[in-house]
Amino acid sequence: MHTPTNLTTDLADFDRPGSPRPKPGRVPLDGTIASVVARMDRLAEQSGGPAVAPVLALGTFERVGSNWLCDSLREAMPQHNEPFRQQLGREHPLSPSDRIPPSLAGCGLGGLGLHHLLCALSDLHAADGLPRHLVKETNLFFATDTVLGLLPRSPALVLTRAPLGIASSFTRGRLWERWHYGERYRQVAATARAPRWRGEFAGLLDLDDPHWATALGRLITVNALLLARALSGQGAGERPHLVISYERRVAERTRTQTELARFLGITLPEAEAVARTGVDAAVADTTFATTTDKDALVAELDATTAQLVTEAVTATLHRARRALDPAVTATAAPWLASDDLYEVHQPTSRPSRHPRPVRQEADRAGVPRPAYTPVSGAWWRNLLVTNEEMAELLTLLHAGGAPNSRLGTRLLVCPMPHERGGRLHYEPSTRRWRVSPGYEAHPAYWVTWIGAALMAAWHGARLPTRAEALTATRGVTAYNSDYRVGDCCPVAEPGLGDHEIHHRIGNVQIWCGDGPDQPGAQPVQRYLFGAAWNTPGTPEAATAVRSRYLMGSSRGVGIRLVRDPGTTDAAGLGAWELAHRLNQWADAADRGDQPTPGGLDRLLLSALGS
């Protein structure tokens, strides 16, 4: 078995207080990457000391074992799942789905976009003395060097997998069709022809409408080359990185985990303790559960498909050796090896045990009417906020002149494609938001704190404090957590009455109305609480202290509303009034009325009465 060369520079002195770093000086925030990095350094100094940069987990493609990595590190490191690839709209200049300019200057990223970028980057860093954060990103393609440029002091974990293994996973889950990779291939091929890239990459991605297996092989190779190029551009001595091969991890689990712990300078549980087998392969292929563990290398591919993938990788790498720096291709080539370690056989039919048909009327019929129940001094709503409620508010806000996205900066929700777990979708033709059929009564997620706060104000309610959530959930067991179902389930919890509180723990985590004290210049953060369908449901995990910036969102965070005694629906604000307040704040951001992210965030809190 080929063992990649690992650069295991000691991280103890890498990006810690006292380690060398450039002085922030007085570089203006002009939109260039250098100015953004300098502003981040200045924010850290204003807050009492340098922040610790996150560890980057960078995949050569999707399906390379990143969930095993995240599970292994969950107890040791706060984690962020693809904040650049998932949470930026296509029109955003940093989006991997758009053509990435050589710098941010002149690309139309205004005050609000820059504010969001500073808040997002700040969210990825840890204060000195706290654990480093882990940032997982896969398939950045031509955004790779931009993202690495914004995090110049982040060490990297490079996750690799043989192309046949990736193709097998795509075949089992029908991912090429489900995730619209044909369109993705055309977009990446077009980007390769942009002035910045055409000299090196245009010849690697032909616009010839290839077979999906050929296109997949080309994409895997190009993404690996771009990652190798970005890492080599930083200089090996400046960015420590460790290569983690999927194949080696399967064959030598304990040794791989030991090397990972040594590289990061942390203690991890035994390898067996993070191997989870609660979800079978059939369910994993048809939901979002990716926690099934592997103990053998099997590629479920027919002979023709396997040959097309291998030939595409070989041909693309051959062309790359003529167009790219030899050091880049020499680095990437081992990441694309190990096909010979797989046993290739015909795909196995796996009927789903949990089909998810459209059950719109049935789901709605079983959902109680929203009501409030007293719990320890506050009145808790019996149900989590649903997708249907969120879509209605988003439509009204849009009609009031407050769209969700502004040049790719999402203020209220992150509208992912349905195949990626998104349930809320904007229809330009009707100027309305709609819900994926059958998910109207499921809890809204991918919601920012701003979106949650507006929902609360619209309902004449508020978000619970962390202390209130701790009291209300004491002794409660999570109903849907730790990938047991593989996705969210309806807001009505089986076996509970109409006026009981459904899903006090589990299904989704919730935004809180309060957060940790932050230095004045730093972005404001708000607590997250509870357990979600894709997080551990133990009491320790559910009550762990964690927080995010106001425009952050994730696939497992939604909204629970509470009211103070005596509050009624009459306390709610109209959607147009909320749109006006939000627009006033966005205009202030674009004008640069506040010199720091913290000042601008507090202006928003004041506007929303939070």
Coordinates of C-alpha atoms in Angstrom, one line a residue:
M1 CA 0.0 0.0 0.0
H2 CA 1.3 3.4 -0.9
T3 CA 1.8 5.6 2.1
P4 CA 1.7 9.4 1.3
T5 CA 4.5 11.5 2.6
N6 CA 3.2 13.4 5.6
L7 CA 4.6 16.8 6.7
T8 CA 4.1 16.6 10.4
T9 CA 5.6 19.9 11.5
D10 CA 4.9 20.4 15.2
L11 CA 1.9 22.6 15.7
A12 CA 2.7 23.6 19.2
D13 CA 4.4 26.8 18.0
F14 CA 2.4 27.3 14.8
D15 CA 0.0 30.3 15.0
R16 CA 0.2 30.6 18.8
P17 CA 0.9 33.8 20.7
G18 CA 4.5 34.7 20.3
S19 CA 4.8 32.9 16.9
P20 CA 5.9 35.1 14.0
R21 CA 3.1 36.9 12.1
P22 CA 3.0 40.0 10.0
K23 CA 2.0 43.3 11.7
P24 CA -1.5 44.4 10.7
G25 CA -0.3 48.0 10.3
R26 CA -2.9 50.3 8.8
V27 CA -3.9 48.5 5.6
P28 CA -7.2 49.8 4.4
L29 CA -10.1 47.4 4.0
D30 CA -10.1 47.7 0.2
G31 CA -11.4 44.3 -0.6
T32 CA -8.1 42.5 -1.3
I33 CA -7.3 39.3 0.5
A34 CA -4.3 41.0 2.2
S35 CA -6.5 43.7 3.6
V36 CA -9.0 41.3 5.0
V37 CA -6.2 39.3 6.7
A38 CA -4.8 42.5 8.1
R39 CA -8.1 43.6 9.4
M40 CA -8.6 40.2 11.1
D41 CA -5.2 40.6 12.8
R42 CA -6.2 44.1 14.0
L43 CA -9.5 42.8 15.4
A44 CA -7.5 40.2 17.4
E45 CA -5.2 42.9 18.8
Q46 CA -8.1 45.1 19.7
S47 CA -9.7 42.1 21.5
G48 CA -6.6 41.5 23.7
G49 CA -4.5 39.1 21.8
P50 CA -4.1 37.0 18.6
A51 CA -6.7 34.5 17.8
V52 CA -5.7 30.9 17.0
A53 CA -6.4 29.9 13.4
P54 CA -8.5 26.8 12.6
V55 CA -7.3 23.5 11.2
L56 CA -8.5 23.1 7.6
A57 CA -9.8 19.6 6.5
L58 CA -9.5 19.7 2.7
G59 CA -10.7 16.9 0.6
T60 CA -9.4 16.0 -2.8
F61 CA -13.1 15.5 -3.6
E62 CA -16.3 14.5 -1.9
R63 CA -16.8 11.1 -0.3
V64 CA -13.2 10.9 1.0
G65 CA -14.0 10.1 4.7
S66 CA -14.5 13.5 6.1
N67 CA -17.3 12.3 8.4
W68 CA -15.1 9.8 10.0
L69 CA -12.6 12.7 10.7
C70 CA -15.3 14.9 12.1
D71 CA -16.7 12.1 14.3
S72 CA -13.1 11.4 15.6
L73 CA -12.5 15.1 16.5
R74 CA -16.0 16.1 17.6
E75 CA -15.2 16.0 21.3
A76 CA -11.9 17.8 20.9
M77 CA -12.6 20.5 18.4
P78 CA -15.5 22.8 17.5
Q79 CA -16.4 22.2 13.9
H80 CA -17.6 24.1 10.8
N81 CA -19.0 22.2 7.8
E82 CA -18.1 23.9 4.5
P83 CA -18.7 27.5 5.4
F84 CA -17.4 28.7 2.0
R85 CA -18.8 26.1 -0.3
Q86 CA -22.3 25.9 1.2
Q87 CA -23.1 29.2 2.7
L88 CA -22.2 31.7 -0.1
G89 CA -24.6 32.4 -3.0
R90 CA -23.4 31.8 -6.5
E91 CA -23.2 35.5 -7.1
H92 CA -20.8 36.0 -4.2
P93 CA -17.2 36.5 -5.4
L94 CA -15.9 33.9 -2.9
S95 CA -18.4 31.2 -3.9
P96 CA -16.8 28.1 -5.3
S97 CA -19.8 28.0 -7.7
D98 CA -18.6 31.3 -9.4
R99 CA -15.5 32.4 -11.2
I100 CA -13.1 33.5 -8.6
P101 CA -11.3 36.8 -9.3
P102 CA -7.5 37.2 -8.5
S103 CA -8.4 39.5 -5.6
L104 CA -11.6 40.8 -4.0
A105 CA -10.9 44.3 -5.3
G106 CA -13.4 45.7 -7.7
C107 CA -15.6 42.6 -7.6
G108 CA -18.7 44.3 -6.1
L109 CA -18.4 43.0 -2.6
G110 CA -19.8 45.9 -0.6
G111 CA -19.9 46.8 3.1
L112 CA -22.4 44.1 4.1
G113 CA -20.5 41.4 2.2
L114 CA -17.2 42.5 3.8
H115 CA -18.9 42.6 7.2
H116 CA -20.2 39.0 6.7
L117 CA -16.7 37.9 5.6
L118 CA -15.0 39.3 8.7
C119 CA -17.7 37.8 11.0
A120 CA -17.4 34.4 9.3
L121 CA -13.6 34.4 9.6
S122 CA -13.7 35.5 13.2
D123 CA -16.1 32.6 13.9
L124 CA -13.6 30.1 12.7
H125 CA -10.8 31.3 15.1
A126 CA -10.4 30.4 18.7
A127 CA -9.2 32.6 21.6
D128 CA -5.9 31.7 23.0
G129 CA -6.2 28.8 25.5
L130 CA -9.3 27.3 23.8
P131 CA -9.3 24.3 21.4
R132 CA -8.6 25.0 17.7
H133 CA -11.6 24.8 15.5
L134 CA -11.9 22.4 12.5
V135 CA -13.1 23.8 9.2
K136 CA -14.1 21.1 6.7
E137 CA -14.1 22.1 3.0
T138 CA -14.3 19.8 0.0
N139 CA -14.5 20.6 -3.8
L140 CA -13.4 24.2 -3.5
F141 CA -11.9 23.9 -7.1
F142 CA -10.9 27.4 -8.2
A143 CA -11.7 29.0 -4.8
T144 CA -9.0 26.9 -3.1
D145 CA -6.2 29.4 -3.2
T146 CA -8.5 32.2 -2.2
V147 CA -9.8 30.4 0.9
L148 CA -6.3 29.3 1.9
G149 CA -5.2 32.9 1.4
L150 CA -7.8 34.1 3.8
L151 CA -6.5 31.6 6.4
P152 CA -2.8 31.9 5.9
R153 CA -1.9 30.4 9.3
S154 CA -4.2 27.4 9.2
P155 CA -2.5 24.0 9.2
A156 CA -4.2 21.5 6.9
L157 CA -5.4 17.9 6.9
V158 CA -5.6 16.6 3.3
L159 CA -8.1 13.9 2.9
T160 CA -7.6 11.6 -0.1
R161 CA -9.3 8.6 -1.7
A162 CA -8.7 6.6 -4.8
P163 CA -10.9 7.7 -7.7
L164 CA -12.5 4.3 -8.0
G165 CA -13.6 4.5 -4.4
I166 CA -15.1 7.9 -5.0
A167 CA -16.9 6.7 -8.1
S168 CA -18.3 3.7 -6.3
S169 CA -19.8 6.0 -3.6
F170 CA -21.3 8.2 -6.4
T171 CA -22.8 5.1 -8.0
R172 CA -24.4 3.7 -4.8
G173 CA -25.9 7.1 -3.9
R174 CA -26.7 8.2 -7.5
L175 CA -24.9 11.3 -6.5
W176 CA -24.0 12.5 -10.1
E177 CA -27.7 13.0 -10.8
R178 CA -28.9 13.9 -7.3
W179 CA -26.3 16.6 -6.8
H180 CA -26.4 17.9 -10.4
Y181 CA -22.8 17.2 -11.2
G182 CA -23.3 17.5 -14.9
E183 CA -24.0 21.2 -14.4
R184 CA -21.1 21.4 -11.9
Y185 CA -18.7 20.0 -14.6
R186 CA -19.8 22.6 -17.1
Q187 CA -19.4 25.4 -14.5
V188 CA -15.9 24.3 -13.5
A189 CA -14.9 23.8 -17.2
A190 CA -16.0 27.3 -17.9
T191 CA -14.1 28.7 -15.0
A192 CA -11.0 26.9 -16.3
R193 CA -11.2 29.1 -19.3
A194 CA -11.2 32.4 -17.4
P195 CA -8.1 34.6 -18.0
R196 CA -6.7 33.7 -14.6
W197 CA -6.7 30.0 -15.2
R198 CA -6.8 29.2 -18.9
G199 CA -3.0 28.8 -19.3
E200 CA -2.8 25.9 -16.9
F201 CA -6.3 24.3 -16.7
A202 CA -8.3 24.9 -19.9
G203 CA -6.7 21.9 -21.5
L204 CA -7.7 19.6 -18.6
L205 CA -11.5 20.0 -18.8
D206 CA -12.8 19.5 -22.4
L207 CA -16.2 20.9 -23.2
D208 CA -17.1 17.6 -25.0
D209 CA -20.2 16.5 -23.1
P210 CA -18.4 13.5 -21.6
H211 CA -19.8 10.3 -20.0
W212 CA -20.4 11.0 -16.4
A213 CA -17.6 8.7 -15.3
T214 CA -15.1 10.5 -17.5
A215 CA -16.3 13.8 -16.2
L216 CA -16.0 12.6 -12.6
G217 CA -12.4 11.4 -13.2
R218 CA -11.4 14.8 -14.7
L219 CA -13.0 16.7 -11.8
I220 CA -11.3 14.6 -9.2
T221 CA -8.0 15.2 -10.8
V222 CA -8.4 18.9 -11.3
N223 CA -9.6 19.5 -7.7
A224 CA -6.6 17.5 -6.4
L225 CA -4.2 19.5 -8.6
L226 CA -5.7 22.8 -7.4
L227 CA -5.3 21.8 -3.8
A228 CA -1.7 20.7 -4.4
R229 CA -1.0 24.0 -6.2
A230 CA -2.5 26.1 -3.4
L231 CA -0.5 24.2 -0.7
S232 CA 2.8 24.4 -2.6
G233 CA 2.2 28.1 -3.2
Q234 CA 2.2 28.7 0.5
G235 CA 5.5 27.0 1.1
A236 CA 5.8 23.7 3.0
G237 CA 7.6 25.3 6.0
E238 CA 4.8 27.8 6.4
R239 CA 1.7 25.6 6.3
P240 CA 2.1 22.2 8.1
H241 CA -0.2 19.5 6.6
L242 CA -0.9 15.9 7.1
V243 CA -2.2 13.6 4.3
I244 CA -4.8 11.1 5.5
S245 CA -5.5 8.4 2.9
Y246 CA -9.0 6.8 3.0
E247 CA -7.5 3.4 2.1
R248 CA -4.9 3.5 4.8
R249 CA -7.5 4.6 7.4
V250 CA -9.6 1.5 6.5
A251 CA -6.6 -0.8 6.7
E252 CA -4.8 0.8 9.7
R253 CA -7.5 2.6 11.7
T254 CA -5.7 2.9 15.0
R255 CA -2.4 4.0 13.5
T256 CA -4.1 6.6 11.4
Q257 CA -5.9 8.0 14.4
T258 CA -2.7 8.0 16.4
E259 CA -0.9 10.0 13.8
L260 CA -3.8 12.4 13.6
A261 CA -3.8 13.0 17.3
R262 CA 0.0 13.5 17.3
F263 CA -0.2 16.0 14.4
L264 CA -2.9 18.1 16.2
G265 CA -1.4 17.7 19.6
I266 CA -4.6 16.4 21.2
T267 CA -5.9 13.3 22.9
L268 CA -8.5 11.2 21.0
P269 CA -10.7 8.3 22.1
E270 CA -9.8 4.8 20.9
A271 CA -10.5 4.2 17.3
E272 CA -13.3 1.8 18.0
A273 CA -15.1 4.4 20.1
V274 CA -15.8 6.5 17.1
A275 CA -16.9 3.7 14.8
R276 CA -20.6 4.1 14.5
T277 CA -22.8 1.5 12.9
G278 CA -26.3 2.7 13.9
V279 CA -27.3 3.4 10.2
D280 CA -27.2 0.7 7.6
A281 CA -25.8 1.2 4.1
A282 CA -29.2 1.4 2.4
V283 CA -30.4 4.2 4.7
A284 CA -27.0 6.0 4.3
D285 CA -27.3 6.0 0.6
T286 CA -30.8 7.5 0.6
T287 CA -30.6 10.0 3.5
F288 CA -27.9 12.3 4.8
A289 CA -26.4 9.7 7.2
T290 CA -22.7 9.0 6.3
T291 CA -21.7 7.3 9.5
T292 CA -21.5 3.7 8.3
D293 CA -18.1 2.3 8.8
K294 CA -16.0 0.4 6.3
D295 CA -13.7 -2.5 6.9
A296 CA -13.0 -3.5 3.3
L297 CA -12.1 -1.7 0.0
V298 CA -14.8 -2.6 -2.5
A299 CA -15.7 -0.5 -5.6
E300 CA -19.2 -1.3 -6.8
L301 CA -18.8 -0.4 -10.5
D302 CA -19.3 -2.1 -13.8
A303 CA -16.1 -2.7 -15.8
T304 CA -16.9 0.0 -18.3
T305 CA -17.5 2.7 -15.7
A306 CA -14.3 1.7 -13.8
Q307 CA -12.2 1.9 -16.9
L308 CA -13.6 5.3 -17.9
V309 CA -12.8 6.8 -14.5
T310 CA -9.3 5.4 -14.5
E311 CA -8.6 6.5 -18.0
A312 CA -9.9 10.0 -17.3
V313 CA -7.6 10.4 -14.3
T314 CA -4.6 9.1 -16.2
A315 CA -5.2 11.3 -19.2
T316 CA -5.8 14.5 -17.2
L317 CA -2.7 14.0 -15.0
H318 CA -0.7 13.4 -18.2
R319 CA -1.9 16.7 -19.7
A320 CA -1.3 18.4 -16.3
R321 CA 2.4 17.4 -16.4
R322 CA 2.8 19.5 -19.5
A323 CA 0.9 22.6 -18.2
L324 CA 1.7 22.8 -14.4
D325 CA 4.7 23.1 -12.2
P326 CA 6.2 19.6 -11.8
A327 CA 6.1 20.0 -8.0
V328 CA 2.3 20.3 -8.2
T329 CA 1.7 17.1 -10.2
A330 CA 4.3 15.2 -8.1
T331 CA 2.3 16.2 -5.0
A332 CA -1.1 15.3 -6.5
A333 CA -0.2 12.1 -8.2
P334 CA 0.0 9.9 -5.0
W335 CA -3.4 11.4 -3.9
L336 CA -4.9 9.9 -7.1
A337 CA -3.4 6.5 -6.7
S338 CA -4.5 3.3 -4.9
D339 CA -7.2 2.2 -7.4
D340 CA -5.4 -1.2 -7.4
L341 CA -6.3 -1.7 -3.7
Y342 CA -10.1 -2.0 -4.5
E343 CA -12.0 -5.1 -5.4
V344 CA -14.2 -4.1 -8.3
H345 CA -17.6 -5.8 -8.8
Q346 CA -21.0 -5.1 -10.1
P347 CA -23.2 -2.7 -8.1
T348 CA -25.4 -4.3 -5.5
S349 CA -29.1 -3.4 -5.5
R350 CA -30.0 -1.7 -2.2
P351 CA -33.7 -0.9 -1.8
S352 CA -34.2 1.7 0.9
R353 CA -35.7 0.6 4.2
H354 CA -36.9 4.1 4.8
P355 CA -38.4 5.5 1.6
R356 CA -39.4 9.1 1.9
P357 CA -42.6 9.6 -0.2
V358 CA -44.4 12.9 -0.4
R359 CA -46.8 12.8 2.6
Q360 CA -47.9 16.4 2.7
E361 CA -51.5 16.0 3.9
A362 CA -50.7 13.2 6.3
D363 CA -47.9 15.2 7.9
R364 CA -50.1 18.3 8.2
A365 CA -53.0 16.4 9.6
G366 CA -50.9 15.0 12.5
V367 CA -49.4 18.4 13.6
P368 CA -51.0 20.2 16.5
R369 CA -51.8 23.9 16.3
P370 CA -49.0 26.1 17.8
A371 CA -49.6 26.9 21.4
Y372 CA -47.6 28.0 24.4
T373 CA -47.0 26.1 27.6
P374 CA -45.5 27.4 30.9
V375 CA -42.0 26.1 31.7
S376 CA -40.1 27.7 34.7
G377 CA -41.2 31.2 34.3
A378 CA -41.5 31.4 30.5
W379 CA -44.0 30.1 28.0
W380 CA -42.5 27.7 25.5
R381 CA -44.1 27.1 22.1
N382 CA -45.1 23.5 21.7
L383 CA -43.6 23.1 18.2
L384 CA -40.4 24.1 16.5
V385 CA -40.9 26.7 13.7
T386 CA -41.8 24.8 10.5
N387 CA -40.6 25.2 6.9
E388 CA -44.0 26.4 6.0
E389 CA -43.9 29.2 8.5
M390 CA -40.4 30.2 7.5
A391 CA -41.4 30.3 3.8
E392 CA -44.3 32.6 4.5
L393 CA -42.2 35.1 6.4
L394 CA -39.5 35.1 3.8
T395 CA -42.0 35.8 1.1
L396 CA -43.5 38.7 3.1
L397 CA -40.0 40.2 3.8
H398 CA -39.1 39.9 0.1
A399 CA -42.3 41.7 -0.8
G400 CA -41.4 44.4 1.8
G401 CA -38.1 45.0 0.0
A402 CA -35.8 42.8 2.2
P403 CA -34.5 39.9 0.1
N404 CA -32.7 37.1 1.7
S405 CA -29.5 37.3 -0.4
R406 CA -27.5 40.4 -1.3
L407 CA -24.7 39.7 -3.8
G408 CA -24.5 36.2 -2.4
T409 CA -24.5 37.2 1.3
R410 CA -27.4 35.3 2.9
L411 CA -29.1 37.2 5.8
L412 CA -31.9 35.0 6.9
V413 CA -31.5 31.4 5.5
C414 CA -29.1 29.4 3.4
P415 CA -31.2 28.1 0.5
M416 CA -29.5 24.8 -0.3
P417 CA -30.7 22.6 -3.2
H418 CA -33.2 19.9 -2.1
E419 CA -30.7 17.2 -2.9
R420 CA -28.2 18.8 -0.4
G421 CA -30.8 19.0 2.4
G422 CA -32.3 22.3 1.5
R423 CA -36.1 22.6 2.0
L424 CA -36.7 26.3 1.4
H425 CA -36.5 27.6 -2.2
Y426 CA -37.0 31.0 -3.8
E427 CA -39.0 31.1 -7.0
P428 CA -38.1 34.3 -9.0
S429 CA -41.0 33.9 -11.4
T430 CA -43.6 34.2 -8.6
R431 CA -41.4 36.1 -6.1
R432 CA -42.4 33.6 -3.5
W433 CA -40.6 31.1 -1.3
R434 CA -41.8 27.5 -1.5
V435 CA -41.1 24.3 0.6
S436 CA -40.0 21.0 -0.9
P437 CA -43.2 18.9 -1.1
G438 CA -43.7 16.8 1.9
Y439 CA -41.5 18.9 4.2
E440 CA -44.0 21.7 5.1
A441 CA -44.4 20.3 8.7
H442 CA -40.6 19.6 9.2
P443 CA -38.6 22.1 11.3
A444 CA -36.9 24.9 9.4
Y445 CA -33.1 24.8 9.5
W446 CA -30.2 26.5 7.6
V447 CA -31.6 29.6 9.5
T448 CA -29.4 32.4 10.6
W449 CA -29.8 34.0 14.0
I450 CA -31.1 37.1 12.2
G451 CA -33.8 35.0 10.5
A452 CA -34.6 33.4 13.9
A453 CA -34.9 36.8 15.6
L454 CA -37.2 38.2 12.9
M455 CA -39.4 35.1 13.1
A456 CA -39.7 35.6 16.9
A457 CA -40.5 39.3 16.5
W458 CA -43.1 38.5 13.8
H459 CA -44.8 36.1 16.2
G460 CA -44.7 38.4 19.2
A461 CA -42.2 36.1 20.9
R462 CA -38.5 35.9 21.6
L463 CA -35.7 33.3 21.5
P464 CA -35.0 31.5 24.8
T465 CA -31.9 32.2 26.8
R466 CA -29.3 29.5 27.3
A467 CA -30.3 29.3 31.0
E468 CA -33.9 28.9 30.1
A469 CA -33.1 26.1 27.7
L470 CA -31.0 24.3 30.2
T471 CA -33.9 24.4 32.7
A472 CA -36.6 23.4 30.2
T473 CA -34.7 20.4 28.9
R474 CA -33.3 18.9 32.1
G475 CA -33.8 15.2 32.1
V476 CA -35.2 15.1 28.6
T477 CA -33.9 12.5 26.1
A478 CA -33.3 13.4 22.5
Y479 CA -35.9 11.7 20.1
N480 CA -34.0 12.2 16.8
S481 CA -30.2 12.6 17.1
D482 CA -26.9 11.0 16.1
Y483 CA -28.1 10.1 12.6
R484 CA -30.7 7.7 13.9
V485 CA -33.1 8.8 11.2
G486 CA -30.6 10.3 8.8
D487 CA -32.6 13.6 8.5
C488 CA -35.1 15.8 10.3
C489 CA -38.5 14.4 11.0
P490 CA -41.8 16.3 11.4
V491 CA -42.2 18.8 14.3
A492 CA -44.9 16.6 16.0
E493 CA -43.1 14.1 18.2
P494 CA -44.9 10.7 18.3
G495 CA -46.7 10.0 21.6
L496 CA -47.0 13.6 22.8
G497 CA -50.2 15.6 23.3
D498 CA -51.1 18.9 21.6
H499 CA -50.0 21.1 24.5
E500 CA -46.8 19.2 25.4
I501 CA -43.5 20.5 24.1
H502 CA -42.4 18.4 21.1
H503 CA -38.7 17.8 20.5
R504 CA -37.4 19.7 23.5
I505 CA -34.1 17.9 22.6
G506 CA -33.3 16.5 19.2
N507 CA -34.4 17.0 15.6
V508 CA -32.6 20.4 15.5
Q509 CA -30.5 22.5 17.8
I510 CA -32.0 26.0 18.5
W511 CA -30.8 29.6 18.5
C512 CA -30.7 31.4 21.8
G513 CA -31.4 35.0 22.5
D514 CA -28.2 35.5 24.4
G515 CA -24.5 34.8 23.8
P516 CA -21.0 35.0 25.2
D517 CA -19.5 38.3 26.2
Q518 CA -17.4 39.5 23.3
P519 CA -14.8 42.4 23.2
G520 CA -16.4 45.5 21.7
A521 CA -14.7 45.2 18.3
Q522 CA -15.4 41.5 17.8
P523 CA -18.6 40.2 16.0
V524 CA -21.5 39.4 18.3
Q525 CA -22.3 35.7 18.8
R526 CA -25.3 33.9 20.0
Y527 CA -25.5 30.5 21.8
L528 CA -26.7 27.3 20.1
F529 CA -28.4 24.8 22.3
G530 CA -29.5 21.2 22.2
A531 CA -29.0 18.2 19.9
A532 CA -29.9 17.8 16.2
W533 CA -30.5 14.8 13.9
N534 CA -26.9 14.9 12.9
T535 CA -25.2 15.6 16.3
P536 CA -24.7 13.5 19.4
G537 CA -27.7 13.4 21.8
T538 CA -26.0 12.8 25.1
P539 CA -26.6 15.2 27.9
E540 CA -23.0 16.3 27.8
A541 CA -23.2 17.1 24.1
A542 CA -26.6 18.7 24.2
T543 CA -25.6 21.1 27.0
A544 CA -22.1 21.9 25.7
V545 CA -21.4 25.6 25.4
R546 CA -21.2 26.7 21.7
S547 CA -22.0 29.9 19.8
R548 CA -22.0 31.3 16.3
Y549 CA -22.0 34.7 14.6
L550 CA -25.4 36.3 13.7
M551 CA -25.3 35.3 10.0
G552 CA -24.1 31.8 10.5
S553 CA -26.3 28.8 9.8
S554 CA -26.2 25.0 9.5
R555 CA -28.2 22.0 8.5
G556 CA -29.0 21.2 12.1
V557 CA -30.0 24.5 13.7
G558 CA -33.6 25.8 13.8
I559 CA -36.0 27.9 15.9
R560 CA -37.9 27.5 19.2
L561 CA -40.1 30.5 20.3
V562 CA -40.8 31.5 23.9
R563 CA -42.9 34.2 25.4
D564 CA -42.9 36.1 28.6
P565 CA -46.1 35.7 30.7
G566 CA -48.9 37.9 29.5
T567 CA -47.5 38.3 25.9
T568 CA -50.0 37.7 23.1
D569 CA -50.0 37.7 19.3
A570 CA -50.7 41.5 19.4
A571 CA -47.0 42.0 20.4
G572 CA -45.9 40.8 16.9
L573 CA -44.3 43.2 14.4
G574 CA -45.5 43.3 10.8
A575 CA -43.3 41.9 8.1
W576 CA -43.0 45.2 6.4
E577 CA -41.8 46.9 9.6
L578 CA -39.2 44.1 10.0
A579 CA -38.1 44.5 6.4
H580 CA -37.7 48.3 7.0
R581 CA -35.5 47.7 10.1
L582 CA -33.4 45.1 8.3
N583 CA -32.9 47.3 5.3
Q584 CA -31.8 50.3 7.5
W585 CA -29.2 48.1 9.1
A586 CA -28.0 46.7 5.7
D587 CA -27.7 50.3 4.4
A588 CA -25.7 51.3 7.4
A589 CA -23.3 48.4 6.7
D590 CA -22.9 49.4 3.1
R591 CA -22.2 53.0 4.2
G592 CA -19.6 51.9 6.8
D593 CA -21.4 53.7 9.6
Q594 CA -19.7 51.5 12.2
P595 CA -15.9 51.0 12.2
T596 CA -15.9 47.5 13.7
P597 CA -18.0 44.3 13.2
G598 CA -19.0 44.4 16.8
G599 CA -20.4 47.9 16.5
L600 CA -22.4 47.0 13.4
D601 CA -23.8 43.8 15.0
R602 CA -24.9 45.8 18.1
L603 CA -26.7 48.3 15.8
L604 CA -28.7 45.3 14.5
L605 CA -29.5 44.1 18.0
S606 CA -30.8 47.5 18.8
A607 CA -32.9 47.7 15.6
L608 CA -34.5 44.3 16.5
G609 CA -35.0 45.1 20.2
S610 CA -32.8 42.2 21.2

